[in-house]
């Protein structure tokens, strides 16, 4: 689609992105008269933003506060584009962010959708998220950290740098730790490259609070702090249904009730990881279903192949009586596919 008005789609050859790159029209749109009226619906970026927000609603159950903040950011940038059409100038809003929450609460998914939205609005050049951890940034010896950090920044340039478990960058108990060097480089780049880079710090709430408290210069450059709450039982059950349907399966009524019971038990056990644990539990249900179907010794119907039964759920060791079962209990709590024979 050709560039038009303030809609401005412009394809840039050589960019690894199936969608057109925004934000750099060949010729700036003419400034509107002070008494003109601007129809925001004519901004083609708004359609892409609406599509991205719809995908976020469809993909993630709950997280009302997160979705509200994302919509507020979208509104801010859309209005900022409208102001530009009238020649109104203002400082470029800072989009560096902090995502705090437990595992499996949707932080990575929101980062991906945020990148798509910021790209659609011309804020960043590409809708890409480059995810790193401490190991990708901190070197093992003098002179090694800066090149590693700058390489990560170069890979993320024009998009989003997502730093997972960011609090591991700061280890004050170790005088020889090079994590502080990473933070100093990030401070400089977040300020100097704010027009071409968005940095998102992610991690557990309590540790992230200590991380920012120890680095006030870093905290002041993060404009948006988003808190991802753990999912409720009802939300996790809804997530399970979405996942099952997405894989072309279904719970029968007994399996649905059994999985609800499973969640009530599993949520109280160690290392529970919200939607991630739900995903892994469903994978194990599929393992049990496959074993059960093979043992039927008869031709299988389509209904057989798509239906998960209560037997496929009750095979989990969370239903095993006795906390001293040791190995069996710990195996199921690993949140990965179990290789042991599940109890019938």
Coordinates of N, CA and C in Angstrom, one line a residue, residues 131-284:
X131 N 15.4 -11.2 22.8 CA 15.4 -11.6 24.2 C 16.7 -12.0 24.7
X132 N 17.2 -11.4 25.8 CA 18.5 -11.8 26.4 C 18.3 -12.0 27.9
X133 N 19.3 -12.7 28.4 CA 19.5 -12.8 29.9 C 20.9 -12.3 30.3
X134 N 21.2 -12.5 31.5 CA 22.5 -12.0 32.0 C 23.7 -12.7 31.2
X135 N 23.5 -14.0 30.9 CA 24.6 -14.6 30.2 C 24.9 -14.0 28.8
X136 N 23.9 -13.4 28.2 CA 24.1 -12.8 26.9 C 24.8 -11.4 27.0
X137 N 24.8 -10.9 28.2 CA 25.3 -9.5 28.3 C 26.6 -9.4 29.2
X138 N 26.7 -10.2 30.2 CA 27.9 -10.1 31.1 C 29.0 -11.0 30.7
X139 N 30.2 -10.5 30.6 CA 31.4 -11.3 30.3 C 32.0 -11.9 31.5
X140 N 33.0 -12.8 31.2 CA 33.6 -13.6 32.3 C 35.0 -13.0 32.7
X141 N 35.4 -12.0 31.9 CA 36.7 -11.4 32.2 C 36.7 -9.9 31.7
X142 N 37.7 -9.2 32.1 CA 37.8 -7.8 31.8 C 37.8 -7.5 30.3
X143 N 37.0 -6.6 29.8 CA 37.0 -6.3 28.4 C 36.0 -7.1 27.6
X144 N 35.4 -8.1 28.2 CA 34.4 -9.0 27.5 C 33.0 -8.5 27.6
X145 N 32.6 -7.8 28.6 CA 31.2 -7.4 28.8 C 30.8 -6.3 27.8
X146 N 31.5 -5.3 27.6 CA 31.1 -4.2 26.7 C 30.8 -4.7 25.3
X147 N 31.7 -5.6 24.7 CA 31.3 -6.1 23.3 C 30.1 -6.9 23.3
X148 N 29.9 -7.8 24.4 CA 28.7 -8.6 24.4 C 27.4 -7.7 24.5
X149 N 27.5 -6.7 25.4 CA 26.3 -5.9 25.6 C 26.0 -5.1 24.3
X150 N 27.0 -4.5 23.7 CA 26.8 -3.8 22.5 C 26.3 -4.6 21.3
X151 N 26.8 -5.9 21.3 CA 26.2 -6.8 20.2 C 24.8 -7.0 20.4
X152 N 24.3 -7.2 21.7 CA 22.9 -7.4 22.0 C 22.1 -6.2 21.6
X153 N 22.7 -5.0 21.9 CA 22.0 -3.7 21.6 C 21.9 -3.6 20.0
X154 N 22.9 -4.0 19.3 CA 22.9 -3.9 17.9 C 21.9 -4.8 17.3
X155 N 21.7 -6.0 17.8 CA 20.7 -6.9 17.3 C 19.3 -6.4 17.6
X156 N 19.1 -5.7 18.7 CA 17.8 -5.2 19.0 C 17.5 -3.8 18.4
X157 N 18.5 -3.2 17.8 CA 18.3 -1.8 17.3 C 17.1 -1.7 16.3
X158 N 16.3 -0.7 16.5 CA 15.1 -0.6 15.7 C 13.9 -1.3 16.2
X159 N 14.1 -2.1 17.3 CA 13.0 -2.9 17.9 C 13.0 -2.9 19.4
X160 N 12.8 -4.0 20.0 CA 12.7 -4.1 21.4 C 13.7 -5.1 22.0
X161 N 14.5 -4.6 23.0 CA 15.4 -5.5 23.8 C 14.7 -5.9 25.0
X162 N 14.4 -7.2 25.2 CA 13.7 -7.8 26.3 C 14.7 -8.5 27.2
X163 N 15.0 -7.9 28.4 CA 15.9 -8.5 29.3 C 15.2 -9.3 30.4
X164 N 15.3 -10.6 30.3 CA 14.5 -11.5 31.2 C 15.4 -11.7 32.5
X165 N 14.7 -11.7 33.6 CA 15.4 -11.9 34.9 C 16.5 -10.8 35.0
X166 N 16.1 -9.6 34.8 CA 17.0 -8.5 34.7 C 17.8 -8.2 36.0
X167 N 17.2 -8.6 37.2 CA 17.8 -8.4 38.5 C 19.1 -9.1 38.6
X168 N 19.4 -10.2 37.8 CA 20.6 -10.9 37.9 C 21.8 -10.0 37.3
X169 N 21.5 -8.9 36.7 CA 22.6 -8.0 36.2 C 23.3 -7.4 37.4
X170 N 22.6 -7.3 38.5 CA 23.1 -6.5 39.7 C 23.4 -7.5 40.8
X171 N 24.7 -7.7 41.1 CA 25.2 -8.6 42.1 C 26.2 -7.8 43.0
X172 N 25.6 -7.0 43.9 CA 26.5 -6.1 44.8 C 27.4 -7.0 45.7
X173 N 27.0 -8.2 46.0 CA 27.8 -9.0 46.9 C 29.2 -9.4 46.2
X174 N 29.3 -9.3 44.9 CA 30.5 -9.7 44.2 C 31.2 -8.5 43.6
X175 N 32.3 -8.1 44.3 CA 33.0 -6.9 43.8 C 33.6 -7.0 42.4
X176 N 33.8 -8.2 41.9 CA 34.4 -8.4 40.6 C 33.3 -8.7 39.6
X177 N 32.1 -8.5 39.9 CA 31.0 -8.8 38.9 C 31.0 -7.7 37.9
X178 N 30.7 -8.0 36.7 CA 30.7 -7.1 35.6 C 29.3 -6.6 35.2
X179 N 28.3 -7.0 36.0 CA 26.9 -6.6 35.7 C 26.7 -5.1 35.7
X180 N 27.4 -4.5 36.6 CA 27.3 -3.0 36.7 C 27.7 -2.3 35.4
X181 N 28.7 -2.9 34.8 CA 29.1 -2.3 33.5 C 28.0 -2.4 32.4
X182 N 27.2 -3.5 32.5 CA 26.1 -3.6 31.6 C 25.1 -2.5 31.8
X183 N 24.8 -2.3 33.1 CA 23.8 -1.3 33.5 C 24.2 0.1 33.0
X184 N 25.5 0.4 33.2 CA 26.0 1.7 32.7 C 25.9 1.9 31.2
X185 N 26.2 0.8 30.5 CA 26.0 0.9 29.0 C 24.5 1.1 28.6
X186 N 23.7 0.3 29.3 CA 22.2 0.4 29.1 C 21.7 1.8 29.4
X187 N 22.2 2.4 30.5 CA 21.8 3.8 30.8 C 22.1 4.8 29.7
X188 N 23.3 4.6 29.1 CA 23.7 5.5 28.1 C 22.9 5.3 26.8
X189 N 22.7 4.0 26.4 CA 22.0 3.7 25.2 C 20.5 4.0 25.3
X190 N 19.9 3.8 26.4 CA 18.5 4.0 26.6 C 18.2 5.5 26.4
X191 N 19.1 6.4 26.8 CA 19.0 7.8 26.6 C 19.3 8.3 25.2
X192 N 20.5 7.8 24.7 CA 21.0 8.2 23.4 C 20.2 7.6 22.2
X193 N 19.7 6.4 22.4 CA 19.0 5.7 21.3 C 17.5 5.6 21.5
X194 N 16.9 6.5 22.3 CA 15.5 6.3 22.6 C 14.6 6.5 21.4
X195 N 15.2 7.0 20.3 CA 14.4 7.1 19.1 C 14.4 5.9 18.3
X196 N 15.2 4.9 18.6 CA 15.3 3.7 17.8 C 15.3 2.4 18.6
X197 N 15.1 2.5 19.9 CA 15.2 1.3 20.8 C 14.3 1.4 22.0
X198 N 13.6 0.3 22.3 CA 12.8 0.2 23.5 C 13.4 -1.0 24.3
X199 N 13.7 -0.7 25.6 CA 14.2 -1.7 26.5 C 13.1 -2.1 27.5
X200 N 12.9 -3.4 27.6 CA 11.9 -3.9 28.6 C 12.7 -4.8 29.6
X201 N 12.6 -4.5 30.9 CA 13.2 -5.3 31.9 C 12.1 -6.1 32.5
X202 N 12.4 -7.4 32.7 CA 11.4 -8.3 33.2 C 11.9 -9.2 34.4
X203 N 11.0 -9.5 35.3 CA 11.4 -10.4 36.4 C 10.4 -10.5 37.5
X204 N 10.7 -11.2 38.6 CA 9.8 -11.3 39.7 C 9.7 -10.0 40.4
X205 N 8.5 -9.7 41.0 CA 8.3 -8.3 41.5 C 9.2 -7.9 42.7
X206 N 9.5 -8.8 43.6 CA 10.3 -8.4 44.8 C 11.7 -8.1 44.4
X207 N 12.2 -9.0 43.5 CA 13.6 -8.8 43.0 C 13.8 -7.6 42.1
X208 N 12.8 -7.3 41.3 CA 12.8 -6.2 40.4 C 12.8 -4.9 41.3
X209 N 12.0 -4.9 42.3 CA 12.0 -3.7 43.2 C 13.4 -3.4 43.8
X210 N 14.1 -4.4 44.3 CA 15.4 -4.2 44.8 C 16.4 -3.8 43.7
X211 N 16.2 -4.3 42.5 CA 17.0 -4.0 41.3 C 16.9 -2.5 41.0
X212 N 15.7 -2.0 40.9 CA 15.5 -0.6 40.6 C 15.9 0.3 41.7
X213 N 15.7 -0.1 43.0 CA 16.1 0.7 44.1 C 17.6 0.9 44.2
X214 N 18.3 -0.1 43.7 CA 19.8 0.0 43.7 C 20.3 0.7 42.5
X215 N 19.5 1.0 41.6 CA 19.9 1.7 40.3 C 18.9 2.8 40.0
X216 N 18.9 3.9 40.8 CA 17.9 4.9 40.6 C 18.0 5.6 39.2
X217 N 19.2 5.7 38.6 CA 19.3 6.3 37.3 C 18.6 5.4 36.3
X218 N 18.6 4.1 36.5 CA 17.9 3.2 35.5 C 16.4 3.3 35.7
X219 N 16.0 3.3 37.0 CA 14.5 3.4 37.2 C 13.9 4.7 36.6
X220 N 14.6 5.8 36.7 CA 14.1 7.1 36.2 C 13.9 7.1 34.7
X221 N 14.6 6.1 34.0 CA 14.4 6.1 32.5 C 13.4 5.1 32.1
X222 N 12.8 4.4 33.0 CA 11.7 3.5 32.7 C 10.4 4.1 33.0
X223 N 9.6 4.4 31.9 CA 8.4 5.2 32.0 C 7.2 4.4 32.4
X224 N 7.2 3.1 32.1 CA 6.0 2.3 32.2 C 6.4 1.0 33.1
X225 N 5.8 0.9 34.2 CA 6.0 -0.3 35.1 C 4.7 -1.0 35.1
X226 N 4.7 -2.2 34.5 CA 3.5 -3.1 34.4 C 3.6 -4.3 35.3
X227 N 2.6 -4.5 36.1 CA 2.6 -5.6 37.0 C 1.6 -6.7 36.5
X228 N 2.2 -7.9 36.3 CA 1.4 -9.1 35.8 C 1.1 -10.0 37.0
X229 N -0.2 -9.9 37.4 CA -0.6 -10.7 38.5 C -0.7 -12.2 38.2
X230 N -0.6 -13.1 39.2 CA -0.9 -14.5 39.0 C -2.3 -14.7 38.6
X231 N -2.6 -15.7 37.8 CA -3.9 -16.0 37.3 C -4.7 -16.7 38.4
X232 N -6.0 -16.4 38.4 CA -6.9 -17.1 39.3 C -7.2 -18.5 38.8
X233 N -7.9 -19.3 39.6 CA -8.3 -20.7 39.2 C -9.2 -20.6 38.0
X234 N -10.2 -19.7 38.0 CA -11.1 -19.6 36.9 C -10.4 -19.2 35.6
X235 N -9.4 -18.2 35.7 CA -8.7 -17.8 34.5 C -7.8 -18.9 34.0
X236 N -7.2 -19.7 34.9 CA -6.3 -20.8 34.4 C -7.2 -21.9 33.7
X237 N -8.4 -22.1 34.2 CA -9.3 -23.1 33.5 C -9.7 -22.6 32.2
X238 N -9.9 -21.3 32.0 CA -10.2 -20.7 30.7 C -9.0 -20.8 29.8
X239 N -7.8 -20.6 30.3 CA -6.6 -20.7 29.5 C -6.5 -22.1 29.0
X240 N -6.7 -23.1 29.9 CA -6.6 -24.5 29.5 C -7.6 -24.8 28.4
X241 N -8.8 -24.3 28.4 CA -9.8 -24.5 27.3 C -9.3 -23.9 26.0
X242 N -8.7 -22.7 26.1 CA -8.2 -22.1 24.9 C -7.0 -22.9 24.3
X243 N -6.1 -23.4 25.2 CA -5.0 -24.2 24.7 C -5.5 -25.5 24.1
X244 N -6.4 -26.2 24.7 CA -6.9 -27.5 24.2 C -7.6 -27.3 22.8
X245 N -8.4 -26.3 22.7 CA -9.1 -26.0 21.4 C -8.1 -25.6 20.4
X246 N -7.0 -24.9 20.8 CA -6.0 -24.5 19.8 C -5.2 -25.6 19.3
X247 N -5.2 -26.7 20.0 CA -4.5 -27.9 19.6 C -5.4 -29.0 18.9
X248 N -6.6 -28.5 18.7 CA -7.7 -29.4 18.1 C -8.0 -30.6 18.9
X249 N -8.1 -30.3 20.2 CA -8.6 -31.3 21.2 C -9.8 -30.7 21.9
X250 N -10.4 -31.5 22.8 CA -11.5 -31.0 23.6 C -11.5 -31.9 24.9
X251 N -11.9 -31.2 26.0 CA -12.2 -32.0 27.2 C -13.6 -32.5 27.2
X252 N -13.9 -33.7 27.5 CA -15.3 -34.1 27.8 C -15.7 -33.6 29.1
X253 N -16.9 -33.7 29.5 CA -17.4 -33.1 30.7 C -16.6 -33.6 32.0
X254 N -16.4 -34.9 32.0 CA -15.7 -35.4 33.1 C -14.2 -35.0 33.2
X255 N -13.6 -34.8 32.0 CA -12.2 -34.3 32.0 C -12.1 -32.9 32.4
X256 N -13.1 -32.1 32.0 CA -13.1 -30.7 32.4 C -13.2 -30.5 33.9
X257 N -14.1 -31.3 34.6 CA -14.2 -31.3 36.0 C -12.9 -31.8 36.7
X258 N -12.3 -32.8 36.1 CA -11.0 -33.4 36.6 C -9.9 -32.4 36.5
X259 N -9.9 -31.6 35.4 CA -8.8 -30.7 35.2 C -9.0 -29.5 36.2
X260 N -10.2 -29.1 36.5 CA -10.5 -28.1 37.5 C -9.9 -28.5 38.8
X261 N -10.2 -29.8 39.2 CA -9.6 -30.4 40.4 C -8.1 -30.4 40.4
X262 N -7.6 -30.8 39.2 CA -6.1 -30.8 39.1 C -5.5 -29.4 39.4
X263 N -6.1 -28.4 38.8 CA -5.6 -27.0 39.0 C -5.6 -26.6 40.5
X264 N -6.7 -27.0 41.2 CA -6.8 -26.6 42.6 C -5.7 -27.2 43.4
X265 N -5.3 -28.4 43.0 CA -4.2 -29.1 43.7 C -2.9 -28.6 43.3
X266 N -2.7 -28.4 42.0 CA -1.4 -28.1 41.5 C -1.0 -26.7 41.9
X267 N -2.0 -25.7 42.0 CA -1.6 -24.4 42.4 C -1.0 -24.2 43.7
X268 N -1.2 -25.2 44.6 CA -0.7 -25.1 46.0 C 0.7 -25.8 46.1
X269 N 1.1 -26.4 45.0 CA 2.4 -27.1 45.0 C 3.6 -26.2 44.6
X270 N 4.8 -26.6 44.9 CA 6.0 -25.8 44.5 C 6.1 -25.7 43.0
X271 N 6.8 -24.6 42.6 CA 7.2 -24.3 41.2 C 6.0 -24.2 40.2
X272 N 4.9 -23.8 40.7 CA 3.7 -23.6 39.8 C 4.0 -22.3 39.0
X273 N 3.7 -22.4 37.7 CA 4.1 -21.4 36.8 C 3.0 -20.9 35.9
X274 N 1.8 -20.8 36.5 CA 0.6 -20.2 35.8 C 0.4 -20.8 34.5
X275 N 0.3 -20.1 33.4 CA -0.1 -20.6 32.1 C 0.9 -21.6 31.6
X276 N 2.2 -21.4 32.0 CA 3.2 -22.4 31.6 C 2.9 -23.8 32.1
X277 N 2.5 -23.8 33.4 CA 2.2 -25.1 34.0 C 1.0 -25.7 33.4
X278 N 0.0 -24.9 33.0 CA -1.2 -25.4 32.4 C -0.8 -26.0 31.0
X279 N 0.0 -25.4 30.3 CA 0.5 -25.9 29.0 C 1.2 -27.3 29.2
X280 N 2.1 -27.4 30.2 CA 2.8 -28.6 30.4 C 1.8 -29.7 30.9
X281 N 0.8 -29.3 31.7 CA -0.2 -30.3 32.2 C -1.0 -30.9 31.0
X282 N -1.3 -30.0 30.1 CA -2.1 -30.5 28.9 C -1.2 -31.4 28.1
X283 N 0.0 -31.1 27.9 CA 0.9 -31.9 27.2 C 1.0 -33.3 27.8
X284 N 1.0 -33.4 29.1 CA 1.0 -34.7 29.8 C -0.3 -35.4 29.6

